mmCIF file of N, CA and C in Angstrom:
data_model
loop_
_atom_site.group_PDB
_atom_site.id
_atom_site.type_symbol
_atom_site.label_atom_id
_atom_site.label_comp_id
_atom_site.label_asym_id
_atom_site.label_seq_id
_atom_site.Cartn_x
_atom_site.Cartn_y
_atom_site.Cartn_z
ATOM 1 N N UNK A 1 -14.403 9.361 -11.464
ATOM 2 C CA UNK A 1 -13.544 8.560 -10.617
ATOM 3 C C UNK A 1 -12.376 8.059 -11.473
ATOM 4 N N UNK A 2 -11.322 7.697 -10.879
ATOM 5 C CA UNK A 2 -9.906 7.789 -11.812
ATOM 6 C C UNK A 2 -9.809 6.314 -11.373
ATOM 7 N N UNK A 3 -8.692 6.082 -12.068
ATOM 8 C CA UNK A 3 -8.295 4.580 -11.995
ATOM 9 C C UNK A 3 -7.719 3.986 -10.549
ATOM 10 N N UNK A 4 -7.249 4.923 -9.824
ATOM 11 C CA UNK A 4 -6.506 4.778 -8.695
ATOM 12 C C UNK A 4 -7.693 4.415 -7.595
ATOM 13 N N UNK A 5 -8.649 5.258 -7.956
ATOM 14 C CA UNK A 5 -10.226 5.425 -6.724
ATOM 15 C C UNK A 5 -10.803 4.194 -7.356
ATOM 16 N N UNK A 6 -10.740 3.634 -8.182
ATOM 17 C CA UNK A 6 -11.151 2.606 -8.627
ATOM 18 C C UNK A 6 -10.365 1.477 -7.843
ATOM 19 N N UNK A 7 -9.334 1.191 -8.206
ATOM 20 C CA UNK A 7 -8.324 0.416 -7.258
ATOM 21 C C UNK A 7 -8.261 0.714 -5.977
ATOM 22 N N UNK A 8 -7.788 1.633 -5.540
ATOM 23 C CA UNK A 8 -8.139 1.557 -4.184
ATOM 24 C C UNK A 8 -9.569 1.327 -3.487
ATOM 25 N N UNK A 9 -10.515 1.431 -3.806
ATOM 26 C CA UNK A 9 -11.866 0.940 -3.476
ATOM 27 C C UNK A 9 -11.737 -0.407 -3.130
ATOM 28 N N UNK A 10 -11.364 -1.021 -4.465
ATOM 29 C CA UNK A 10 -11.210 -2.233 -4.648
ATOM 30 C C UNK A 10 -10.651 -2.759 -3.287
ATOM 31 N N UNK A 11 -9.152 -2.189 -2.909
ATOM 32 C CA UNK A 11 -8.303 -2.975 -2.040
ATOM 33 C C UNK A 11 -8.860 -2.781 -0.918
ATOM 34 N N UNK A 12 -9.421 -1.607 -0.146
ATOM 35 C CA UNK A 12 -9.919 -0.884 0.970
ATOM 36 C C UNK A 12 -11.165 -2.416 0.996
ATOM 37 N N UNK A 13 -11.772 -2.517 0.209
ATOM 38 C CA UNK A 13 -13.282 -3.163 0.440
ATOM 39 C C UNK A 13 -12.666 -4.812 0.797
ATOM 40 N N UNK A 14 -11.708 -5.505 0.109
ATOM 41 C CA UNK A 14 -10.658 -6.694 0.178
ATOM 42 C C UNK A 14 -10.498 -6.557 1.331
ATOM 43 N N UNK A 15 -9.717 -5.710 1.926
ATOM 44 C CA UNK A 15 -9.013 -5.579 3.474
ATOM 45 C C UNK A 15 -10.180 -5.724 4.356
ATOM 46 N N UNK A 16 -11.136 -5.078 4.561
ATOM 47 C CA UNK A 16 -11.950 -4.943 5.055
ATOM 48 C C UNK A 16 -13.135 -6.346 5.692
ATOM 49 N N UNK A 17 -12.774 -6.942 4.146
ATOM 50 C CA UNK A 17 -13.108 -8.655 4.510
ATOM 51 C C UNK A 17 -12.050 -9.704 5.067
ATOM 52 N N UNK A 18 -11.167 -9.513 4.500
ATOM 53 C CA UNK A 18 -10.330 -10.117 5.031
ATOM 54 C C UNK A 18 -9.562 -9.675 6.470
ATOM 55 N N UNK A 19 -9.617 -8.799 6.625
ATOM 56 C CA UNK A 19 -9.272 -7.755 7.923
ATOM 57 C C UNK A 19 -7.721 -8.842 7.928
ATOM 58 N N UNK A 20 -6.614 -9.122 7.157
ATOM 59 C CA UNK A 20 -6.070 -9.786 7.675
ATOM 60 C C UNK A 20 -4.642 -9.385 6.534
ATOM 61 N N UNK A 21 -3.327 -8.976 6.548
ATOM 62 C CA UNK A 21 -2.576 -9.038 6.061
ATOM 63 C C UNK A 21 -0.895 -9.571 6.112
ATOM 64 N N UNK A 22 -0.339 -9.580 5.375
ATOM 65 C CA UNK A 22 1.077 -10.428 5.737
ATOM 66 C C UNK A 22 2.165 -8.876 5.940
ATOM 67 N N UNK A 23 2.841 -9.297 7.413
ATOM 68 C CA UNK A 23 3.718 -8.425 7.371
ATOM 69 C C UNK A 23 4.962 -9.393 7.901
ATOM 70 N N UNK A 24 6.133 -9.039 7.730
ATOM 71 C CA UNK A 24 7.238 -9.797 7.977
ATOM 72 C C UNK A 24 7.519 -9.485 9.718
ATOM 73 N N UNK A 25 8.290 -9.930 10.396
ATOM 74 C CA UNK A 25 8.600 -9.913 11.787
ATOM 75 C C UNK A 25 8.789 -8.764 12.297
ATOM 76 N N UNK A 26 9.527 -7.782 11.842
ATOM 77 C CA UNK A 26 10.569 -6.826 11.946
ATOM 78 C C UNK A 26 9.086 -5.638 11.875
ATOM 79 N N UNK A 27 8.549 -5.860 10.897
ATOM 80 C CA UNK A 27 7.194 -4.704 10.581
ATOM 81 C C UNK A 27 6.313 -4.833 11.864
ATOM 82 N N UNK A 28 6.359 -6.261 12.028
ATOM 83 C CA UNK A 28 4.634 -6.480 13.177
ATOM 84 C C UNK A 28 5.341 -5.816 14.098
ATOM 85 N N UNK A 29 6.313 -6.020 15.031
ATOM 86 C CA UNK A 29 6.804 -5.675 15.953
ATOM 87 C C UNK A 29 7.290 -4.117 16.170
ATOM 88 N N UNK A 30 7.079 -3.424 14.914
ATOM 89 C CA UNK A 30 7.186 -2.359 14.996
ATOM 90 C C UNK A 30 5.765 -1.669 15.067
ATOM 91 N N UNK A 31 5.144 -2.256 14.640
ATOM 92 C CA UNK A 31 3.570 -1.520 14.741
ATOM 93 C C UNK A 31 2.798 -2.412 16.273
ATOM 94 N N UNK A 32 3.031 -3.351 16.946
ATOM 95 C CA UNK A 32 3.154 -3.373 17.717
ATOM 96 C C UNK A 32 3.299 -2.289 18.896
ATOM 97 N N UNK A 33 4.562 -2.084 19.243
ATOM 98 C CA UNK A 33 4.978 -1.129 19.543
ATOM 99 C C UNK A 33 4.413 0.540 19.609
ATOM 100 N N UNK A 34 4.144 0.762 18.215
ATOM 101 C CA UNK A 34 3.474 1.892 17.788
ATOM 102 C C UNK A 34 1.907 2.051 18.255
ATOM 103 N N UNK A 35 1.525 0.610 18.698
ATOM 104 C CA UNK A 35 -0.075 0.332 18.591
ATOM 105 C C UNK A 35 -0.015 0.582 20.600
ATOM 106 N N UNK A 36 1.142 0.216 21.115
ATOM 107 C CA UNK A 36 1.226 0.154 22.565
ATOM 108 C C UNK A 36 1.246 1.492 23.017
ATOM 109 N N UNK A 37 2.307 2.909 22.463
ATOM 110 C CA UNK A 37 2.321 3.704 22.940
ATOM 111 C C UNK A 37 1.164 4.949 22.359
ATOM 112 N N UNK A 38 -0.001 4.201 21.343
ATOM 113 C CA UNK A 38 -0.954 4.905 20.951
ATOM 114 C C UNK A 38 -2.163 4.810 21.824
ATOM 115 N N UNK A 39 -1.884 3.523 23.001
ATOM 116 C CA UNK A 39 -2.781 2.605 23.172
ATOM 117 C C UNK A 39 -4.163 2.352 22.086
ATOM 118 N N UNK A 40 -3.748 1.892 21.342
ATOM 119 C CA UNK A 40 -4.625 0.991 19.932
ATOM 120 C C UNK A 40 -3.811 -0.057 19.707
ATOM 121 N N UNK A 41 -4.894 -1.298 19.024
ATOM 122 C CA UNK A 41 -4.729 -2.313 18.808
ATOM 123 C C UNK A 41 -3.889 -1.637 17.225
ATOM 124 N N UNK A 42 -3.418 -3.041 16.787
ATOM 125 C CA UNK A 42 -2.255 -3.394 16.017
ATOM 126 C C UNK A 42 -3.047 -3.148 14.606
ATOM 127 N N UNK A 43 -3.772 -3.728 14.363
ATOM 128 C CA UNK A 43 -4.930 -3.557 13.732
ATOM 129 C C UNK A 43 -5.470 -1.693 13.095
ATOM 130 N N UNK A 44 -5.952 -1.252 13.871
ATOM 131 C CA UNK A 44 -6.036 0.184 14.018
ATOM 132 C C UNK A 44 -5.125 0.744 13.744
ATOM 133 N N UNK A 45 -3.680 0.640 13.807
ATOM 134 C CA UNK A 45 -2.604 1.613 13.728
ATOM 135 C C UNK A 45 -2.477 1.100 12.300
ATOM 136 N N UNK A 46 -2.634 -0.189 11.748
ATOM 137 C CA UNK A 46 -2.031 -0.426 10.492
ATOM 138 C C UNK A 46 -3.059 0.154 9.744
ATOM 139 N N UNK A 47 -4.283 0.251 9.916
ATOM 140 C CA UNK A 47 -5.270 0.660 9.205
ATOM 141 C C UNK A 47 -5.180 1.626 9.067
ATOM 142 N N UNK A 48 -4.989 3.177 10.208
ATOM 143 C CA UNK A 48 -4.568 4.346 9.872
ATOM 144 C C UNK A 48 -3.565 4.485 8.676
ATOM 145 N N UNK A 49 -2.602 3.810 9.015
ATOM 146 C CA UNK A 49 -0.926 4.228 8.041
ATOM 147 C C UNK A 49 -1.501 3.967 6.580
ATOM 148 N N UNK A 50 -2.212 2.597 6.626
ATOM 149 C CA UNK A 50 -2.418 2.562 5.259
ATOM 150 C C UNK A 50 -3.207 3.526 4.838
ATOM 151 N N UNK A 51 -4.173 4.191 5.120
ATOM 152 C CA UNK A 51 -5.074 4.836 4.686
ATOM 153 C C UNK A 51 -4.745 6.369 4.773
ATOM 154 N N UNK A 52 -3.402 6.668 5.182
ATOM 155 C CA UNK A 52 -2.496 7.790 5.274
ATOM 156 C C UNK A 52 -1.673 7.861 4.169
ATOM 157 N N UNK A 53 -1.167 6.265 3.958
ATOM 158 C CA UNK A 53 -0.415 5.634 2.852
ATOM 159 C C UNK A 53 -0.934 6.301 1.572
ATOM 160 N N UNK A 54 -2.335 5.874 1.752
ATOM 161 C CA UNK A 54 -3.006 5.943 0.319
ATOM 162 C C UNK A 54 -3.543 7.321 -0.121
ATOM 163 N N UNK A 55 -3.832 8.448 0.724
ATOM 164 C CA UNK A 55 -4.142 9.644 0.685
ATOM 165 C C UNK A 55 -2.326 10.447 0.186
ATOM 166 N N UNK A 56 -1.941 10.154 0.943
ATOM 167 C CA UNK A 56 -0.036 10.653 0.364
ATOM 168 C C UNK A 56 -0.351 10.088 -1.464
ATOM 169 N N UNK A 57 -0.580 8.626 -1.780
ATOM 170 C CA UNK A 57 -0.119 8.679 -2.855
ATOM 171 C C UNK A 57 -1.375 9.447 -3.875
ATOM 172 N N UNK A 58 -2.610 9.147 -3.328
ATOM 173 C CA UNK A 58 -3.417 10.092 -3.802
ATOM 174 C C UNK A 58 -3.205 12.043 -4.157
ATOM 175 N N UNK A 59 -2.781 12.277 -3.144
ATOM 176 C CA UNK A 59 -2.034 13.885 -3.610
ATOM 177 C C UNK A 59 -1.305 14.287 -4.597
ATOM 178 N N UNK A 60 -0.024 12.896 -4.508
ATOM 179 C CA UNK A 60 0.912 12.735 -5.249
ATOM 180 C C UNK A 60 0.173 13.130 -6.728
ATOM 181 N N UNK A 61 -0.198 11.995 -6.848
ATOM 182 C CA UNK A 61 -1.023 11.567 -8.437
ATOM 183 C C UNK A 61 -1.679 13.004 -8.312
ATOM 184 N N UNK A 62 -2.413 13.389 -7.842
ATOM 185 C CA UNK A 62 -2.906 15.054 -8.066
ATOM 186 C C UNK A 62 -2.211 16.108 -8.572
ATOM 187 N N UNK A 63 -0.770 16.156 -7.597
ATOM 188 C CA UNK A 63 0.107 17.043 -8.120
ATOM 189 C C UNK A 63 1.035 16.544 -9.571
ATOM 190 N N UNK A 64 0.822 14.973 -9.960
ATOM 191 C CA UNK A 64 1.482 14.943 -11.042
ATOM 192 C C UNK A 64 0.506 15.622 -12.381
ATOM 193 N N UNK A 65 -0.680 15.326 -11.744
ATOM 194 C CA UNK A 65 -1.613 15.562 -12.769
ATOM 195 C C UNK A 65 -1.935 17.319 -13.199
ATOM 196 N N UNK A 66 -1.678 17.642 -12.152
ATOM 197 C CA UNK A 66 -1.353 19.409 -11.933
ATOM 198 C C UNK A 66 -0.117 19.562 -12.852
ATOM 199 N N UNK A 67 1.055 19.361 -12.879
ATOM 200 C CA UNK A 67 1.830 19.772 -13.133
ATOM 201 C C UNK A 67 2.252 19.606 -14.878
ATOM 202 N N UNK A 68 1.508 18.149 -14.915
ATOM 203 C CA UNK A 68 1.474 17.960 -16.242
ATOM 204 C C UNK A 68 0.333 18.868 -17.291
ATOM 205 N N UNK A 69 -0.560 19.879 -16.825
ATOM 206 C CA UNK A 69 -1.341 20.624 -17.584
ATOM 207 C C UNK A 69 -0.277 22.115 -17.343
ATOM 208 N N UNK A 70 0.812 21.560 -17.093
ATOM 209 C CA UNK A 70 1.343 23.049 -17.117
ATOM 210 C C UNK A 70 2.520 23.398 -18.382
ATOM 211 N N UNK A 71 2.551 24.536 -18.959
ATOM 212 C CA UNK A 71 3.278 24.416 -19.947
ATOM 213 C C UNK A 71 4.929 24.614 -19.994
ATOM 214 N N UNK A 72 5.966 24.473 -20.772
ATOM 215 C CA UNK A 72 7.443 24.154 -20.121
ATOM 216 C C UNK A 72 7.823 25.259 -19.337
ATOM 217 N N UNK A 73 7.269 26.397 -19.960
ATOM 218 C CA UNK A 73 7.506 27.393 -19.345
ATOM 219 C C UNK A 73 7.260 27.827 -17.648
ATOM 220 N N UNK A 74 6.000 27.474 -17.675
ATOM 221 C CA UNK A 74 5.099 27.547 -16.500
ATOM 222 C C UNK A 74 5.822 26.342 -15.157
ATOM 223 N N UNK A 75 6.143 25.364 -16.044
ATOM 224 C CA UNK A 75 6.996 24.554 -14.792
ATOM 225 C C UNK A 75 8.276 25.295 -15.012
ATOM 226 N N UNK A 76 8.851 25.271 -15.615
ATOM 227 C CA UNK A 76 10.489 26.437 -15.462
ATOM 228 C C UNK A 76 10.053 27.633 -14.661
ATOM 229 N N UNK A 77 9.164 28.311 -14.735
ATOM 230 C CA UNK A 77 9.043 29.614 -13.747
ATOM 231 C C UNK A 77 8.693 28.599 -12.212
ATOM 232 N N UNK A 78 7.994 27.420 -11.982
ATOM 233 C CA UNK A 78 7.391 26.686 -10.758
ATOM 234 C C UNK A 78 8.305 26.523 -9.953
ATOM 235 N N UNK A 79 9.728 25.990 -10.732
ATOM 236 C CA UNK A 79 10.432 25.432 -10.470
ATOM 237 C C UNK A 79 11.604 26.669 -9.522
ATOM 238 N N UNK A 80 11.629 27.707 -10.203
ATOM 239 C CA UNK A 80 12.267 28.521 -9.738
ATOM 240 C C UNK A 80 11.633 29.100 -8.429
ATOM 241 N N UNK A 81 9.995 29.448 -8.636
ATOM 242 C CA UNK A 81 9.203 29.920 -6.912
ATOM 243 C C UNK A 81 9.760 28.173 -6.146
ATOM 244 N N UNK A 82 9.823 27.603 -6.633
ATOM 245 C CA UNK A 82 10.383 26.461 -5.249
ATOM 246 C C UNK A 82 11.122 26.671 -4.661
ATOM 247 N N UNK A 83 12.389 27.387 -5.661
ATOM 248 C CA UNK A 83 13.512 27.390 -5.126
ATOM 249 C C UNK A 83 13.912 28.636 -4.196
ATOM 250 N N UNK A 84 12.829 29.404 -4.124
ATOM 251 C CA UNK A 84 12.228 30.401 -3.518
ATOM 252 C C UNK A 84 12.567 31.722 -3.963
ATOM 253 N N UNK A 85 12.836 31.822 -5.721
ATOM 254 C CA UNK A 85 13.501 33.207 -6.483
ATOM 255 C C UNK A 85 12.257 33.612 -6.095
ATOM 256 N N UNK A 86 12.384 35.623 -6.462
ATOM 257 C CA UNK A 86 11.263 36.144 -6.299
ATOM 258 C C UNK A 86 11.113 36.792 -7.708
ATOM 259 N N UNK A 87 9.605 37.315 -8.279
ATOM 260 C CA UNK A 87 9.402 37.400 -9.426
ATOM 261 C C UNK A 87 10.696 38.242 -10.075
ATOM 262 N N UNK A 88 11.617 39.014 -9.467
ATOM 263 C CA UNK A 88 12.650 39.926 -10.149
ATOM 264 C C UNK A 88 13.343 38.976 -10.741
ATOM 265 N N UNK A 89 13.872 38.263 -9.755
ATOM 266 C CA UNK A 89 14.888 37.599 -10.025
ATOM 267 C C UNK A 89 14.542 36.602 -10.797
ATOM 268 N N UNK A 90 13.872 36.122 -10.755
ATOM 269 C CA UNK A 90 12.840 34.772 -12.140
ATOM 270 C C UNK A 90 13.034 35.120 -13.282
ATOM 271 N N UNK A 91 12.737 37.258 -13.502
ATOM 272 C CA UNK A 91 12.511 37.695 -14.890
ATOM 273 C C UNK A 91 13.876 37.975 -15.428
ATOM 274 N N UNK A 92 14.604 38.436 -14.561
ATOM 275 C CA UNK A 92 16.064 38.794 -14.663
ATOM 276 C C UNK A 92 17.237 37.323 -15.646
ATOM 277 N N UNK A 93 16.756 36.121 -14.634
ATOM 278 C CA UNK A 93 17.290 34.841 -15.346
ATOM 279 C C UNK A 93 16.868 34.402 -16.856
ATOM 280 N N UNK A 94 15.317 34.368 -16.915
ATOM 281 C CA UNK A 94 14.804 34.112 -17.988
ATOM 282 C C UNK A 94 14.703 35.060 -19.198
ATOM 283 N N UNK A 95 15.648 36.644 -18.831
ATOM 284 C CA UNK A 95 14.887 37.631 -19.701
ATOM 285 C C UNK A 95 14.010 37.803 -20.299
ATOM 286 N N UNK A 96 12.714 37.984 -19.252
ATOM 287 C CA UNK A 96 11.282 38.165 -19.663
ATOM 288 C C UNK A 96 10.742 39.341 -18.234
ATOM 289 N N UNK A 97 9.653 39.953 -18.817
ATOM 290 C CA UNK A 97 9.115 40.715 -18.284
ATOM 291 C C UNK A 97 8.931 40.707 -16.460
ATOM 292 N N UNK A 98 8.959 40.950 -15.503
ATOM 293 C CA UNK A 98 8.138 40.736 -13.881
ATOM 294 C C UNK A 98 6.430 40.675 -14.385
ATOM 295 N N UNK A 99 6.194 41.584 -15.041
ATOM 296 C CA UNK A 99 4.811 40.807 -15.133
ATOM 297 C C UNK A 99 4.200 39.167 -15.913
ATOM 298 N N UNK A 100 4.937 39.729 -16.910
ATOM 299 C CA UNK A 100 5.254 38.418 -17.465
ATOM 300 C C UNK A 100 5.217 37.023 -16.720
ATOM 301 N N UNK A 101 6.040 37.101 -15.844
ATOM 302 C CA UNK A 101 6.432 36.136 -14.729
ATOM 303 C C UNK A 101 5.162 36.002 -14.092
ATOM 304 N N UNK A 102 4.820 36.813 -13.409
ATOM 305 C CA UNK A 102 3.701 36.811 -11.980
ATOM 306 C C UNK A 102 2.666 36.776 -13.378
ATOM 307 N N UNK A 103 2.238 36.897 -14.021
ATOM 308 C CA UNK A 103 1.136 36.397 -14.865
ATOM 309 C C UNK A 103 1.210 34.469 -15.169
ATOM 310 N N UNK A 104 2.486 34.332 -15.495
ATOM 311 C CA UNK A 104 2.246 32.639 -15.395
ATOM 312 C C UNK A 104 2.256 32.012 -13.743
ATOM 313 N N UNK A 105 2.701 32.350 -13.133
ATOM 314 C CA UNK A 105 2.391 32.582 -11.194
ATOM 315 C C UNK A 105 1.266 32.134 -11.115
ATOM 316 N N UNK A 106 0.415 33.735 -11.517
ATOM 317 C CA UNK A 106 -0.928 33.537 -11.257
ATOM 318 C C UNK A 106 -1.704 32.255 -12.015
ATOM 319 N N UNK A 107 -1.121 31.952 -13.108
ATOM 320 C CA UNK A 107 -2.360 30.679 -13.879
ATOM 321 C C UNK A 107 -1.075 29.265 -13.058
ATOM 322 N N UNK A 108 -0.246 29.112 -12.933
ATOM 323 C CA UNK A 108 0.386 27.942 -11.803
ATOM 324 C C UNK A 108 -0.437 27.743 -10.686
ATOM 325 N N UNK A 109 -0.599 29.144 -10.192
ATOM 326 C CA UNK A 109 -0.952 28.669 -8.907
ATOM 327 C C UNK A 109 -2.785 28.280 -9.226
ATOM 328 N N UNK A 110 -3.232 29.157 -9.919
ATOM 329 C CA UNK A 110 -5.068 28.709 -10.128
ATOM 330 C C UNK A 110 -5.147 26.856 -10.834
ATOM 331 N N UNK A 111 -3.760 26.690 -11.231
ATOM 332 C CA UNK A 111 -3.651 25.130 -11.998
ATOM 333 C C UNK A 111 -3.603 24.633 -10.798
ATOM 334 N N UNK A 112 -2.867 24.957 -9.489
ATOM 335 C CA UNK A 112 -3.119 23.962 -8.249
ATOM 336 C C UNK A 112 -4.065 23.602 -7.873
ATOM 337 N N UNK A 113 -4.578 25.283 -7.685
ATOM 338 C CA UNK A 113 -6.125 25.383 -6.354
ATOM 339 C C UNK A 113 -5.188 25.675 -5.318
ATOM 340 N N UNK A 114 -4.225 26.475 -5.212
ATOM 341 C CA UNK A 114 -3.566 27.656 -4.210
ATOM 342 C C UNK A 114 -3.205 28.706 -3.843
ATOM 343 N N UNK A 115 -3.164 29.320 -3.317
ATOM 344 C CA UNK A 115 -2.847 31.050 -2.884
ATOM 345 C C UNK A 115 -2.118 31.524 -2.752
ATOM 346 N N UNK A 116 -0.990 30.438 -3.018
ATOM 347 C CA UNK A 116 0.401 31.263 -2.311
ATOM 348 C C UNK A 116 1.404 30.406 -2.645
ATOM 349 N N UNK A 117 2.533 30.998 -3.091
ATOM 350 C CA UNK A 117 3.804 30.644 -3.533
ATOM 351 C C UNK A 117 4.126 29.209 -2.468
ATOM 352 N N UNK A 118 3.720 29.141 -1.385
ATOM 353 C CA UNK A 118 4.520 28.814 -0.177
ATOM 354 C C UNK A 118 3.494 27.420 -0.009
ATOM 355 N N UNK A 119 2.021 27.571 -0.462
ATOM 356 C CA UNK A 119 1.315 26.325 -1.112
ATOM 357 C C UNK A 119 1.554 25.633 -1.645
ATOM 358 N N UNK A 120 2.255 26.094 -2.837
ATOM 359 C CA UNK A 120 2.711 25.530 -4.077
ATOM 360 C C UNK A 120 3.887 25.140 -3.796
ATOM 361 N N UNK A 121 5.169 25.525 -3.168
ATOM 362 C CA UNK A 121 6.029 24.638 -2.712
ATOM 363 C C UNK A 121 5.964 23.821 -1.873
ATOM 364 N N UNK A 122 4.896 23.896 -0.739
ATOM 365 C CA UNK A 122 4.468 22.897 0.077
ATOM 366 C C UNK A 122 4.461 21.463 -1.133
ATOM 367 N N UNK A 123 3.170 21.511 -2.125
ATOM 368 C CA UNK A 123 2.738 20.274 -2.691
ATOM 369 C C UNK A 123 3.840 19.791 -3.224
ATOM 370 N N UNK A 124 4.901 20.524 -4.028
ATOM 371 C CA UNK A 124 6.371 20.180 -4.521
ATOM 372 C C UNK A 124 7.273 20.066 -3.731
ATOM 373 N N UNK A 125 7.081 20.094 -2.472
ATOM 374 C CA UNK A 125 8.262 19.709 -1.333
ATOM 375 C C UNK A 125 9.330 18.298 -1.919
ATOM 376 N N UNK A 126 8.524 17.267 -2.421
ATOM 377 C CA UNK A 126 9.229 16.239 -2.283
ATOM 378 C C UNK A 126 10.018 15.974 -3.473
ATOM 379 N N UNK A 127 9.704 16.962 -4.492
ATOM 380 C CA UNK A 127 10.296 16.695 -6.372
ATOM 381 C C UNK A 127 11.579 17.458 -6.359
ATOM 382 N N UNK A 128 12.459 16.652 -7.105
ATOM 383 C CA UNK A 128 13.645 17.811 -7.117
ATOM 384 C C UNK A 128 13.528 18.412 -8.722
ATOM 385 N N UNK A 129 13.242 19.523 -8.688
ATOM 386 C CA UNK A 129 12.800 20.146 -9.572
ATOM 387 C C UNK A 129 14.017 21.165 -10.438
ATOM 388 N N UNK A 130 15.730 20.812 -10.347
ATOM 389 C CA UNK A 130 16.401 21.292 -10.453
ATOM 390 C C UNK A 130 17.069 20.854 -11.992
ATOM 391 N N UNK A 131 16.229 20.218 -12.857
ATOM 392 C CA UNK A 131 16.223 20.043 -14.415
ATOM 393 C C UNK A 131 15.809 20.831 -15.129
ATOM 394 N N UNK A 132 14.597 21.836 -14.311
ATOM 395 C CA UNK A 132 13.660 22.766 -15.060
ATOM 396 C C UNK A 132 14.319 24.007 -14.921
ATOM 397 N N UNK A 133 15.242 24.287 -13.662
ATOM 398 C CA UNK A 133 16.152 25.398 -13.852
ATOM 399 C C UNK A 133 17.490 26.045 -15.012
#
């Protein structure tokens, strides 16, 4: 268990007793709202988000932790399948082999736990990864 599952335990089990948190005017009334056309209480909708909240930053921390066992190289080739080059054109920029390439591919993508180029830019959707180019 990591430090985060540790903390979040923590806060999840807090909330849970307290069932009670501070939101400013502008927030309640928006989840309000959100809780009316879900028909769910106010309560329920905030409880979802957070716990949507916390799975988003949970991934996050996954994919940082992914990316950091990868070597400069291996994020410089990552960076380029984001940008959606295909192995020619990857080997062509970097002057290095196509196999070459699709050999660090293949250990990127087994560093995720994905199958497909289009996986792997999924989890990197949100990084701008245009330093490593």
């Amino acid at each position: 268990m990591n430090a985060f599952d540790i903390v979040w335990r923590g806060v999840r089990n807090w909330l849970r007793r307290r069932r009670t948190f501070a939101l400013d005017v502008d927030s309640y009334e928006l989840l309000e709202r959100m809780a009316e056309r879900q028909q769910r209480t106010p309560q329920e909708v905030a409880a979802e988000l957070l716990e949507q909240a916390a799975q988003a930053q949970e991934r996050q921390s996954w994919v940082l932790i992914c990316w950091g066992q990868l070597s400069p190289r291996q994020q410089q080739i990552t960076a380029y399948v984001c940008r959606g080059d295909s192995t020619r054109q990857i080997a062509a920029q970097l002057h290095i082999a196509p196999t070459t390439v699709k050999s660090h591919i293949e250990i990127v993508l087994r560093k995720f736990g994905v199958n497909s180029r289009a996986a792997l830019r999924q989890h990197l959707a949100p990084w701008d990864l245009n330093e490593y180019l």
